[in-house]
C-alpha atoms as a printed R data frame, in Angstrom:
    type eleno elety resid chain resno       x       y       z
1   ATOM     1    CA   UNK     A     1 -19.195  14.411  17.888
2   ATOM     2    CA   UNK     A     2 -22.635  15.477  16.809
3   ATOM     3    CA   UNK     A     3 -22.515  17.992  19.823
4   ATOM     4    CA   UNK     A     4 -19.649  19.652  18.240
5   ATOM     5    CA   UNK     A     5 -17.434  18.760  21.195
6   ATOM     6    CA   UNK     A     6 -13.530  19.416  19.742
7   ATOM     7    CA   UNK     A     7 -11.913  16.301  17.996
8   ATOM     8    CA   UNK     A     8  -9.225  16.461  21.019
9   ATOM     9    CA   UNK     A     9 -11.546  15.992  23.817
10  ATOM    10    CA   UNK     A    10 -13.316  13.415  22.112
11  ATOM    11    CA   UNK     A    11 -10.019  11.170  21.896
12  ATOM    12    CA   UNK     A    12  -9.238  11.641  25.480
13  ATOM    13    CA   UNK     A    13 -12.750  10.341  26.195
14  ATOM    14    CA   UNK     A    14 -12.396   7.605  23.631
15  ATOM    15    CA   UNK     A    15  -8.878   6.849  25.553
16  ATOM    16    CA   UNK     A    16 -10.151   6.969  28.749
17  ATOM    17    CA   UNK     A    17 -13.787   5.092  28.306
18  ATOM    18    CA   UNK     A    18 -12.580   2.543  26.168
19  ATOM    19    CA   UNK     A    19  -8.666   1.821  27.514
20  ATOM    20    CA   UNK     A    20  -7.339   2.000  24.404
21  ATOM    21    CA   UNK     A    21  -4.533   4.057  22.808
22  ATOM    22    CA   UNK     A    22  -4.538   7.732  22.002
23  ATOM    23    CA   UNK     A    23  -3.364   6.594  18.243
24  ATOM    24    CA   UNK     A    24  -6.366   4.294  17.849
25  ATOM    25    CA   UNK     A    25  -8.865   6.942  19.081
26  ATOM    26    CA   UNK     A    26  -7.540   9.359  17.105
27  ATOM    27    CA   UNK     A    27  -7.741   7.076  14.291
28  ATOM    28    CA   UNK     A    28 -11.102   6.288  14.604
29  ATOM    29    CA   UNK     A    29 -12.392   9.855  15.218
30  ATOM    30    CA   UNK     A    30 -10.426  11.420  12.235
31  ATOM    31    CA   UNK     A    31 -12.217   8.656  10.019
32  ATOM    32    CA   UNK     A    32 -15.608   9.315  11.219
33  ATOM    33    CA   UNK     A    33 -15.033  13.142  11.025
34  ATOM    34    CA   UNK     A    34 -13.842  12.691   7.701
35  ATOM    35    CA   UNK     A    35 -17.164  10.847   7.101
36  ATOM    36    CA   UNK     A    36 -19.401  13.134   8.187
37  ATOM    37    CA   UNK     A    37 -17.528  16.155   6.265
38  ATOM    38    CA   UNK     A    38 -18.140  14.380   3.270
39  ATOM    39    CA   UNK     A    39 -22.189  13.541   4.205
40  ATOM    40    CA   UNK     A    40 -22.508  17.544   4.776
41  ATOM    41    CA   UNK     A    41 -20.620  18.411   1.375
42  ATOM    42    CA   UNK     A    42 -22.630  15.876  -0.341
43  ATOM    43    CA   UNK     A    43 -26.229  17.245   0.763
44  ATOM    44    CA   UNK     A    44 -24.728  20.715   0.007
45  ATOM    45    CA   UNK     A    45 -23.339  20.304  -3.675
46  ATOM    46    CA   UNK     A    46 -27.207  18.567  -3.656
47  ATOM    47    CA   UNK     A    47 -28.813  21.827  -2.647
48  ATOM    48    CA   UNK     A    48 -26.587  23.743  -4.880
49  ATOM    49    CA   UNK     A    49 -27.262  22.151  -8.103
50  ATOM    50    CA   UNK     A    50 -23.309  20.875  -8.026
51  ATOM    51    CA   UNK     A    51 -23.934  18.036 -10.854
52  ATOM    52    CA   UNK     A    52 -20.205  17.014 -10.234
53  ATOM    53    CA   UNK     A    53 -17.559  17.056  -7.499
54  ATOM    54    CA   UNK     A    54 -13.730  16.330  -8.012
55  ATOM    55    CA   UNK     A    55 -11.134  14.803  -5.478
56  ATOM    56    CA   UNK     A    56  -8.543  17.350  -4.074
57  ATOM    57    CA   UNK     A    57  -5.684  15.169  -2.622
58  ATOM    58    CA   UNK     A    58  -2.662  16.400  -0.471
59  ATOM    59    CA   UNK     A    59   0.203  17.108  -1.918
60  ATOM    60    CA   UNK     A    60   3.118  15.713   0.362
61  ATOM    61    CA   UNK     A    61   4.953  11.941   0.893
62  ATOM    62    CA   UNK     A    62   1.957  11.036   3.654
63  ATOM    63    CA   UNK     A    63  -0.837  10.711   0.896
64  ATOM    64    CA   UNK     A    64  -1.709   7.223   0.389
65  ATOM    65    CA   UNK     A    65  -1.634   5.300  -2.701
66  ATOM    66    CA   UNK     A    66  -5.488   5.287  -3.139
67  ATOM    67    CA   UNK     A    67  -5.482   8.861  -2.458
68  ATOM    68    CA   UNK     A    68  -2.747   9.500  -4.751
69  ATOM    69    CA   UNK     A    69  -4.725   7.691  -7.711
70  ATOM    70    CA   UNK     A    70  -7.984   9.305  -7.254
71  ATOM    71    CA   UNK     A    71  -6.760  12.999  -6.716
72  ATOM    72    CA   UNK     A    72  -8.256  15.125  -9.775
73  ATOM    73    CA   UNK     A    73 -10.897  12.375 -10.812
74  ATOM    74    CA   UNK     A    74 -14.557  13.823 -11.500
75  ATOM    75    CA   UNK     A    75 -17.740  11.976 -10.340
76  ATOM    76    CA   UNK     A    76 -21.210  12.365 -10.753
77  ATOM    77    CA   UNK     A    77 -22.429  14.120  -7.388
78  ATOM    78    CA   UNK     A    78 -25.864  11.531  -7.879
79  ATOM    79    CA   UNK     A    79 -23.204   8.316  -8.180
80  ATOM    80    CA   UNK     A    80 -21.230   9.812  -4.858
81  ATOM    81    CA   UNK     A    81 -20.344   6.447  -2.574
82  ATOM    82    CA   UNK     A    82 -17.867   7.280   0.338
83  ATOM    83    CA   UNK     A    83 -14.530   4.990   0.612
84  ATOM    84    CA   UNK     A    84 -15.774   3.951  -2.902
85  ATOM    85    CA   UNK     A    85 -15.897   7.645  -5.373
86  ATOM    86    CA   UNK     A    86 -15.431   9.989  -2.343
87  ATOM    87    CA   UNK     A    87 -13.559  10.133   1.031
88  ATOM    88    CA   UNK     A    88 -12.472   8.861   3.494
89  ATOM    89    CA   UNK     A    89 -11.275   5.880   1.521
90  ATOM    90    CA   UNK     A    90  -8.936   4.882   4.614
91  ATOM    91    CA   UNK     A    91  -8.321   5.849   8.176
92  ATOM    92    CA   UNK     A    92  -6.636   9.228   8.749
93  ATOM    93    CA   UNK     A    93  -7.626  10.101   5.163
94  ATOM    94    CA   UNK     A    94  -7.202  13.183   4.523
95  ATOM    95    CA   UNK     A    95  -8.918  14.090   0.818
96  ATOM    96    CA   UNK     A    96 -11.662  15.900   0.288
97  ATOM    97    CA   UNK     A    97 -14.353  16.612  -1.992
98  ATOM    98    CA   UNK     A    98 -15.150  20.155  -3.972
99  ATOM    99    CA   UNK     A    99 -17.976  21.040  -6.437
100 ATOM   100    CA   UNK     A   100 -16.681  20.440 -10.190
101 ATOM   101    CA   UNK     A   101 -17.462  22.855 -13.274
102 ATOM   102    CA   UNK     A   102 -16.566  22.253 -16.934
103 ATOM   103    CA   UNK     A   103 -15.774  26.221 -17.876
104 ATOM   104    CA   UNK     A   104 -13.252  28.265 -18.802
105 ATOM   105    CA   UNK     A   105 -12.886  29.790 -15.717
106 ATOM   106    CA   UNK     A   106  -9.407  31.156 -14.262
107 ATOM   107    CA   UNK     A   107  -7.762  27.903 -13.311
108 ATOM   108    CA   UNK     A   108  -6.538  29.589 -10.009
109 ATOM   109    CA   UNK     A   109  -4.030  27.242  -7.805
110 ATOM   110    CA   UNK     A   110  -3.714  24.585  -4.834
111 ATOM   111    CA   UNK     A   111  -1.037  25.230  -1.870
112 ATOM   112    CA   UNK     A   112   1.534  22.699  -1.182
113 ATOM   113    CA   UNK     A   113   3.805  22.899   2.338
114 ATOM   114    CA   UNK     A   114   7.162  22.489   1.850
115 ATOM   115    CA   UNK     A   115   9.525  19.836   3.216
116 ATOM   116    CA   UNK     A   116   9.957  21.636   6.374
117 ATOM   117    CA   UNK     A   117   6.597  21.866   7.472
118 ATOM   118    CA   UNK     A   118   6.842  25.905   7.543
119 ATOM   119    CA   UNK     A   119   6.843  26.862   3.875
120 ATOM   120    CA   UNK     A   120   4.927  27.135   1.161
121 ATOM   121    CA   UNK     A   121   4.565  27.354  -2.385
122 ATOM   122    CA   UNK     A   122   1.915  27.050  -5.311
123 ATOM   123    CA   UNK     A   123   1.044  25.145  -8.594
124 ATOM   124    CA   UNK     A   124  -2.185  24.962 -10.688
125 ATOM   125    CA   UNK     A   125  -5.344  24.135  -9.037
126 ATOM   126    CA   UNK     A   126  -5.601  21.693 -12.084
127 ATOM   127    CA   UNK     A   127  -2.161  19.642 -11.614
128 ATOM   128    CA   UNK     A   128  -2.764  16.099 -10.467
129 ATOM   129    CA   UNK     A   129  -0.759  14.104  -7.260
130 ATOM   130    CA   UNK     A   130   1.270  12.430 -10.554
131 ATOM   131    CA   UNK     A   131   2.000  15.875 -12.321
132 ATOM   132    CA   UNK     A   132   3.209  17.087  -9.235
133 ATOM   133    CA   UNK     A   133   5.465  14.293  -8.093
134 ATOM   134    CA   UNK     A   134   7.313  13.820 -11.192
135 ATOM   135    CA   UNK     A   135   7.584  17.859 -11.040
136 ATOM   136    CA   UNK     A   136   8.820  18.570  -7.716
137 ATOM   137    CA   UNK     A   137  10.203  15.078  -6.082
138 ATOM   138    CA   UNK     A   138  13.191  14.473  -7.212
139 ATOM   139    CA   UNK     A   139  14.507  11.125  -7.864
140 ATOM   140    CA   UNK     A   140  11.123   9.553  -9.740
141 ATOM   141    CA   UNK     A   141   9.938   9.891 -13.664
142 ATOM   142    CA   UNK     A   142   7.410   8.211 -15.562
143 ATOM   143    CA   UNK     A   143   9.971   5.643 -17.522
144 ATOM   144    CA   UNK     A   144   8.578   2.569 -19.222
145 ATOM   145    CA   UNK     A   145  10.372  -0.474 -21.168
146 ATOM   146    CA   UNK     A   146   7.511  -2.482 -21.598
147 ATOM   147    CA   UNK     A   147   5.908  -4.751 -19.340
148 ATOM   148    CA   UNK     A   148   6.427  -7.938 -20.162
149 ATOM   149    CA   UNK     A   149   4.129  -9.902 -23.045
150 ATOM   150    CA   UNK     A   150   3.565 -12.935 -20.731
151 ATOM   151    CA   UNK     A   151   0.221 -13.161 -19.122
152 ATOM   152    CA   UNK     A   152   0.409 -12.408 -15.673
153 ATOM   153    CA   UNK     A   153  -2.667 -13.238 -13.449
154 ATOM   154    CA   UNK     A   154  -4.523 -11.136 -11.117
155 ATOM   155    CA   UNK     A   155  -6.026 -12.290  -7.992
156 ATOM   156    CA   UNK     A   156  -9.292 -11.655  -6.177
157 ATOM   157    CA   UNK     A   157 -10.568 -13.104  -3.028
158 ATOM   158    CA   UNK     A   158 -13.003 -15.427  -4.282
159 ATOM   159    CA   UNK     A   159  -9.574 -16.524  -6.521
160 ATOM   160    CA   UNK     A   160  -7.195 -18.339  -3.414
161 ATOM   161    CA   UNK     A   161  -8.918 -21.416  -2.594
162 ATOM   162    CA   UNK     A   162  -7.144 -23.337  -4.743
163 ATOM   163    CA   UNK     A   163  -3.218 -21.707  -3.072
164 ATOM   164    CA   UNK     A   164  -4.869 -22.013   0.357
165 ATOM   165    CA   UNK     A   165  -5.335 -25.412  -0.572
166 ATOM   166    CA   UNK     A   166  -1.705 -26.296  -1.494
167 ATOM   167    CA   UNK     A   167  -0.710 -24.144   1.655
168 ATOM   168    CA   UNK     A   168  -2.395 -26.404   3.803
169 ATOM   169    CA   UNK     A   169  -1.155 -29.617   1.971
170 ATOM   170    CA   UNK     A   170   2.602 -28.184   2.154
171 ATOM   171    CA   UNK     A   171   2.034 -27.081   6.600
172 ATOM   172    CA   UNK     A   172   1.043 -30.508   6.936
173 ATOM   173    CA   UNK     A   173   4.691 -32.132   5.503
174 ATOM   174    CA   UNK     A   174   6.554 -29.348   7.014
175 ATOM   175    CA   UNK     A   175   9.166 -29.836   9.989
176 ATOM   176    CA   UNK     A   176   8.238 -28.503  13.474
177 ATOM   177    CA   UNK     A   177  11.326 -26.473  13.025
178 ATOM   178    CA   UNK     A   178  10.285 -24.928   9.331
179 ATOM   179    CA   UNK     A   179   6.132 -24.073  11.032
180 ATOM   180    CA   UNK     A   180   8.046 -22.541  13.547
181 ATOM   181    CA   UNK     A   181  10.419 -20.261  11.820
182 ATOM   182    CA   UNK     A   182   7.427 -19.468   9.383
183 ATOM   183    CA   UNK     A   183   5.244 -18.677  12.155
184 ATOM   184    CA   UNK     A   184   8.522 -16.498  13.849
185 ATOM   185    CA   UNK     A   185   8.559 -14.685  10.316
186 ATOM   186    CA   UNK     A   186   4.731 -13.695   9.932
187 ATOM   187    CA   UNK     A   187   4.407 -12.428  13.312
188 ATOM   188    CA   UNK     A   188   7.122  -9.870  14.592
189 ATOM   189    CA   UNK     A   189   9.664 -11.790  13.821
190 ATOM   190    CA   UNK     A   190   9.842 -10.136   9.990
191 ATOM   191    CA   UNK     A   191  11.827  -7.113  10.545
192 ATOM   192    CA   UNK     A   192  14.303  -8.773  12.969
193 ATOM   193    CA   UNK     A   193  15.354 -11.712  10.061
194 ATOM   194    CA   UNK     A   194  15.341  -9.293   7.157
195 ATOM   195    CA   UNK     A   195  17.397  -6.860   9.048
196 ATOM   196    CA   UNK     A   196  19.990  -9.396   9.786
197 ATOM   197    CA   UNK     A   197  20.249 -10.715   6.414
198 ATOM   198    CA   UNK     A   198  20.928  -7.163   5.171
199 ATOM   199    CA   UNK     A   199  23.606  -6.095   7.801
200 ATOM   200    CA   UNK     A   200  25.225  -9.253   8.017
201 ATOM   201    CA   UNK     A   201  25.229  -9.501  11.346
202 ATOM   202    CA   UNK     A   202  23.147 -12.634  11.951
203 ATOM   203    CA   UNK     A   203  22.848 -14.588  15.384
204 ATOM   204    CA   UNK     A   204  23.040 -18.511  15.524
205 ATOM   205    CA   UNK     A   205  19.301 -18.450  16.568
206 ATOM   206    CA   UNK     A   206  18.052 -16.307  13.752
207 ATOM   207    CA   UNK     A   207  20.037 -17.885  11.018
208 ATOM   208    CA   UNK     A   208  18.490 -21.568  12.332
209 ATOM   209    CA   UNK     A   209  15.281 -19.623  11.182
210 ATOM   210    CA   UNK     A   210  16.670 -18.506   7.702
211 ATOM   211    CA   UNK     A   211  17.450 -22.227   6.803
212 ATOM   212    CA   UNK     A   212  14.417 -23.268   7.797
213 ATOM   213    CA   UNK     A   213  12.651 -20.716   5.832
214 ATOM   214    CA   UNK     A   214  14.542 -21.606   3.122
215 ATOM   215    CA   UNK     A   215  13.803 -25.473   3.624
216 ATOM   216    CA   UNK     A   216   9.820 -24.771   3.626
217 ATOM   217    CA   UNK     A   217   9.824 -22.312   0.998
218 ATOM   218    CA   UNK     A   218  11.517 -25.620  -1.517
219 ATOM   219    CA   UNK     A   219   9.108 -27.801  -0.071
220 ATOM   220    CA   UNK     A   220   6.059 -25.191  -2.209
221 ATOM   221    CA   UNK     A   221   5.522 -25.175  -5.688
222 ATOM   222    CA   UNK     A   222   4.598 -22.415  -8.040
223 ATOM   223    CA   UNK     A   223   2.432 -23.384 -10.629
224 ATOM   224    CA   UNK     A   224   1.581 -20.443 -12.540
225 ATOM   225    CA   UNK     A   225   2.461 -16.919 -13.512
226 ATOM   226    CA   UNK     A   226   1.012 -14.517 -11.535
227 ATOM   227    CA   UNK     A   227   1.047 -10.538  -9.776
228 ATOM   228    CA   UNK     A   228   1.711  -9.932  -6.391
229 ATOM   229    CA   UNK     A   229   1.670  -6.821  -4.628
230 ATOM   230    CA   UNK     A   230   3.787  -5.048  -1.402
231 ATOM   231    CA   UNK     A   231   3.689  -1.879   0.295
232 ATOM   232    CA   UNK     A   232   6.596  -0.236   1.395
233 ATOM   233    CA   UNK     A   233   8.791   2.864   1.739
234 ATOM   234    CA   UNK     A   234  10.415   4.567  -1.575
235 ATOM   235    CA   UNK     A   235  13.093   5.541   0.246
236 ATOM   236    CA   UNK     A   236  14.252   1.922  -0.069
237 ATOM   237    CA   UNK     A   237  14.592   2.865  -4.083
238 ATOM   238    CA   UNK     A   238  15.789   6.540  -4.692
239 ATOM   239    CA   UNK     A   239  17.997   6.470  -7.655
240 ATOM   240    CA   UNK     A   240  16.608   3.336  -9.553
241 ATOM   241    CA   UNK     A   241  16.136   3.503 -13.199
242 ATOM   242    CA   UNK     A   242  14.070   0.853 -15.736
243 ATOM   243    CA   UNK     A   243  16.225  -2.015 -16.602
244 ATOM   244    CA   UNK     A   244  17.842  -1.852 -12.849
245 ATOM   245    CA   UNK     A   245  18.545  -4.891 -11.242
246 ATOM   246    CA   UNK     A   246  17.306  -5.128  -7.480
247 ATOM   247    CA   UNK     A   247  18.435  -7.763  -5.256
248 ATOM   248    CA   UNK     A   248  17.375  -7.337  -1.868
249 ATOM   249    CA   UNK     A   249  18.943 -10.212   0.040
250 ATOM   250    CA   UNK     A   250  16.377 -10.343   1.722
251 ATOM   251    CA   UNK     A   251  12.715 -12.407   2.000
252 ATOM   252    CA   UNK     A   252  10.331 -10.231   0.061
253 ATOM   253    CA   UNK     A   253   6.292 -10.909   2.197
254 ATOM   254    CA   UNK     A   254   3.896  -9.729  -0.780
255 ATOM   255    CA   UNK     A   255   0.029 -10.446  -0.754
256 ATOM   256    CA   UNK     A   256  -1.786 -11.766  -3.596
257 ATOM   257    CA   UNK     A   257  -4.121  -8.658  -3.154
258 ATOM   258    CA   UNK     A   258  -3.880  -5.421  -4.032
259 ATOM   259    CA   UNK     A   259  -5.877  -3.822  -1.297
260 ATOM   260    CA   UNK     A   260  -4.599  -5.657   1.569
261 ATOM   261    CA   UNK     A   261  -0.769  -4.539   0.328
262 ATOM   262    CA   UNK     A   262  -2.300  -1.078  -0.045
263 ATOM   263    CA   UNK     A   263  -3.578  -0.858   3.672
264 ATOM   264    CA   UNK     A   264   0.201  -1.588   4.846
265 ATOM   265    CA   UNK     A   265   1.643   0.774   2.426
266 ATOM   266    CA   UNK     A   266  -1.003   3.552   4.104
267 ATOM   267    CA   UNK     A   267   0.566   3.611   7.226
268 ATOM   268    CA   UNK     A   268   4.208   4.491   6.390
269 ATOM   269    CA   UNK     A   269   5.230   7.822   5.144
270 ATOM   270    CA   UNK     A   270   6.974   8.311   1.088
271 ATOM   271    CA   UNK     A   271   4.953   5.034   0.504
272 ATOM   272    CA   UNK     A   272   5.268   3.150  -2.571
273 ATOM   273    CA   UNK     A   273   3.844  -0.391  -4.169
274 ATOM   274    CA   UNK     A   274   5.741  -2.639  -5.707
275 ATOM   275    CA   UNK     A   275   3.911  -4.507  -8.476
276 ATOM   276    CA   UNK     A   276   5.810  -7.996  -8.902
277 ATOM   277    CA   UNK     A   277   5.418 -10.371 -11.407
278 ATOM   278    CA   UNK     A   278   6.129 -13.650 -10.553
279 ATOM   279    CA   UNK     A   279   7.045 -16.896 -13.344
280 ATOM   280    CA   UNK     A   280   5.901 -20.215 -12.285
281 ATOM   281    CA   UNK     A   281   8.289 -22.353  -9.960
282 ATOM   282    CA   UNK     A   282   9.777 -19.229  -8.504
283 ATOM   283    CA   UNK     A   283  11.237 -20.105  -4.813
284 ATOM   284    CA   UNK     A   284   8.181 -19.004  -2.542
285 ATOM   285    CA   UNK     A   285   5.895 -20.101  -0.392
286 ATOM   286    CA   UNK     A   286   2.028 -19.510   0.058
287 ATOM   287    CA   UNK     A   287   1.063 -19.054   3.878
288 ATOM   288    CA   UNK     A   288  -2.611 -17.341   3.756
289 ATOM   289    CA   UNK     A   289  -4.948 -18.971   6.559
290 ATOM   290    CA   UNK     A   290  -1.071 -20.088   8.453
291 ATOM   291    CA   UNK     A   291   0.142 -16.733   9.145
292 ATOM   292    CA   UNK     A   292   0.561 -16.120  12.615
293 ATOM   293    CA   UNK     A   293  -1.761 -12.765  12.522
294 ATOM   294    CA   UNK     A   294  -4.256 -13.646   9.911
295 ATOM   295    CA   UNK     A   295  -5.083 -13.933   6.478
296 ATOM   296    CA   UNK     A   296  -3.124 -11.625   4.674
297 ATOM   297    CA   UNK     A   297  -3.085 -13.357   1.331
298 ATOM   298    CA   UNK     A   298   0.815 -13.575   1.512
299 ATOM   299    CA   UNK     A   299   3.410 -15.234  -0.569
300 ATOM   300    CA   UNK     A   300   6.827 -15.074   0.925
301 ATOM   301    CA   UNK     A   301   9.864 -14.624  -1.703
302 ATOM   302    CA   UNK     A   302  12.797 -16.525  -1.335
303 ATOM   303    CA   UNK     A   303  15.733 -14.023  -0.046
304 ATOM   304    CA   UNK     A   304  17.877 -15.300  -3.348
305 ATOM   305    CA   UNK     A   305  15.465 -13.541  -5.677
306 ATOM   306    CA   UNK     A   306  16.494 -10.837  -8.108
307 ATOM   307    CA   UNK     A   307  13.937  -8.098  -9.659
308 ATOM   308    CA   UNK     A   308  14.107  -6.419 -12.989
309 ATOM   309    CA   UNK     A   309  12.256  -2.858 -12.900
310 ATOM   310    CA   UNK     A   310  10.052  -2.831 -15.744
311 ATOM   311    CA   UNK     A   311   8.431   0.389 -15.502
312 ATOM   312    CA   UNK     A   312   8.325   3.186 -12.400
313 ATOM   313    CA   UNK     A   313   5.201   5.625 -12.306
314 ATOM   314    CA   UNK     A   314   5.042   8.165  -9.444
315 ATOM   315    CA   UNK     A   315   3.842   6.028  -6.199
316 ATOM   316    CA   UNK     A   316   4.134   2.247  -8.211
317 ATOM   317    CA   UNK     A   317   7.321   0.161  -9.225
318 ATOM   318    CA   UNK     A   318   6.530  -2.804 -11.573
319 ATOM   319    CA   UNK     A   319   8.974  -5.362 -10.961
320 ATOM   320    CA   UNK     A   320  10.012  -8.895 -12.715
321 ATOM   321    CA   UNK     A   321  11.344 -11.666 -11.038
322 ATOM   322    CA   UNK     A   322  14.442 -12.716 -12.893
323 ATOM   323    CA   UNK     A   323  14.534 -16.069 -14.054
């Protein structure tokens, strides 16, 4: 890399050397290219005298959630941290940094490509990812009926001993049948069930694993009112409006954390998050430390759940769970 070798023959090497896939290596050396753009930009704006820098995002349905937040923000070049104030914030990110100045300068413009990959077309240099979704992607507005007054709490990592504690306490009553199907579920097994429950079409083996789903999730209790988060397509909810009922027929996998939600929701393209709020006692079940792949925080929904939207903003739905 430091040799200037191309980015291509540096993943075939990475491939070959290390056995791995050509996605991986081309993960990892977009990332650290991404770095090291950043490190020369930064000692340049330095050199420069550029007292501020401001985050140019891509305009398209890849961008990522973070990315989508930060695009347009101004920091102090001195108070620059990469994946914290500056870029890469995530593998395969693909903001950048350029020098900020407070003048009345000609605003000039950014490029977009359109949906075909081919075309192109302009808007102002100034206009934000959010500006230019609700502009040009049809289907989402900023609409707002007022989250609800309840307090709703936020988790951090340092907050889930106490649910990891009940999780464990609930694994240790539950059928072999019930650890198994939640173990099926958290693995691969996710996408099969779901699907099934939404088509209809449901095989004798998979259903066993629905019941017993639904026979540990009753066995968990709720005891507060709290925010959960998951990552997935908006394609799933073109059309919706505030004050929309979803039900989903389906079991909803959500992580008490933010970030870990967000890292899912960076790998699919058109991503959105879905901010839920859950009441105390809804049907769920805390599996944390039990998943099958690791820790992801995760409380899984019961598949009988319904979900008032309370507000949509360009890349975030806040949902309810109705009562």
């Amino acid at each position: 890399m430091l040799l200037g070798k191309p980015p291509k023959d540096l993943i075939n090497n990475l491939v070959k050397k290390f056995n791995t896939t050509k996605a991986n290596a081309s993960r990892l050396v977009m990332t650290e290219l991404a770095f090291f753009h950043t490190v020369s930009q930064r000692d340049a704006f330095k050199e420069l005298g550029s007292e501020q820098y401001t985050i140019l995002a891509v305009l398209d349905n890849k961008t990522s959630l973070v990315c989508q937040d930060f695009d347009g923000k101004v920091f102090d070049t001195k108070d620059m941290s990469i994946g914290i104030n500056a870029p890469p914030f995530h593998p395969n990110c693909r903001s950048v940094i350029l020098p900020y100045y407070d003048d009345d300068y000609e605003i000039g413009e950014r490029i977009v490509s359109g949906d075909d990959g081919k075309s192109v077309y302009y808007v102002p240099a100034n206009m934000t990812y959010r500006e230019w979704y609700v502009k040009y992607v049809d289907g989402v507005s900023i609409q707002d009926i007022g989250v609800a007054e309840k307090k709703y709490r936020r988790f951090t990592d340092d907050d889930l001993t106490r649910f990891q504690d009940l999780s464990n306490m609930c694994y240790k009553v539950l059928k072999i049948s019930e650890e198994g199907a939640l173990g099926f579920y958290t693995d691969d097994g996710y996408s099969v069930i779901n699907a099934s429950l939404q088509s209809g079409d449901i095989s004798d083996d998979i259903w066993d694993k629905v019941k017993n789903i639904d026979s540990a999730i009753e066995r968990f209790k709720l005891d507060e009112d709290i925010i959960v988060y998951r990552g997935t397509k908006m394609d799933y909810y073109k059309g919706i409006r505030v004050g929309d009922i979803i039900e989903p027929k389906m079991f909803f996998s959500t992580s008490f954390l933010e970030y870990i939600a967000q890292d899912f929701a960076d790998q699919l393209n058109n991503p959105v998050m879905l901010e839920i709020r859950v009441p105390k006692e809804t049907k769920s079940i805390y599996v944390g430390l039990n998943s099958s792949v690791g820790n992801e925080a995760e409380l899984l929904l019961s598949r009988h759940l319904k979900y008032k939207v309370l507000k949509i903003e360009p890349g975030r739905l806040f949902l309810e769970v109705e009562k």
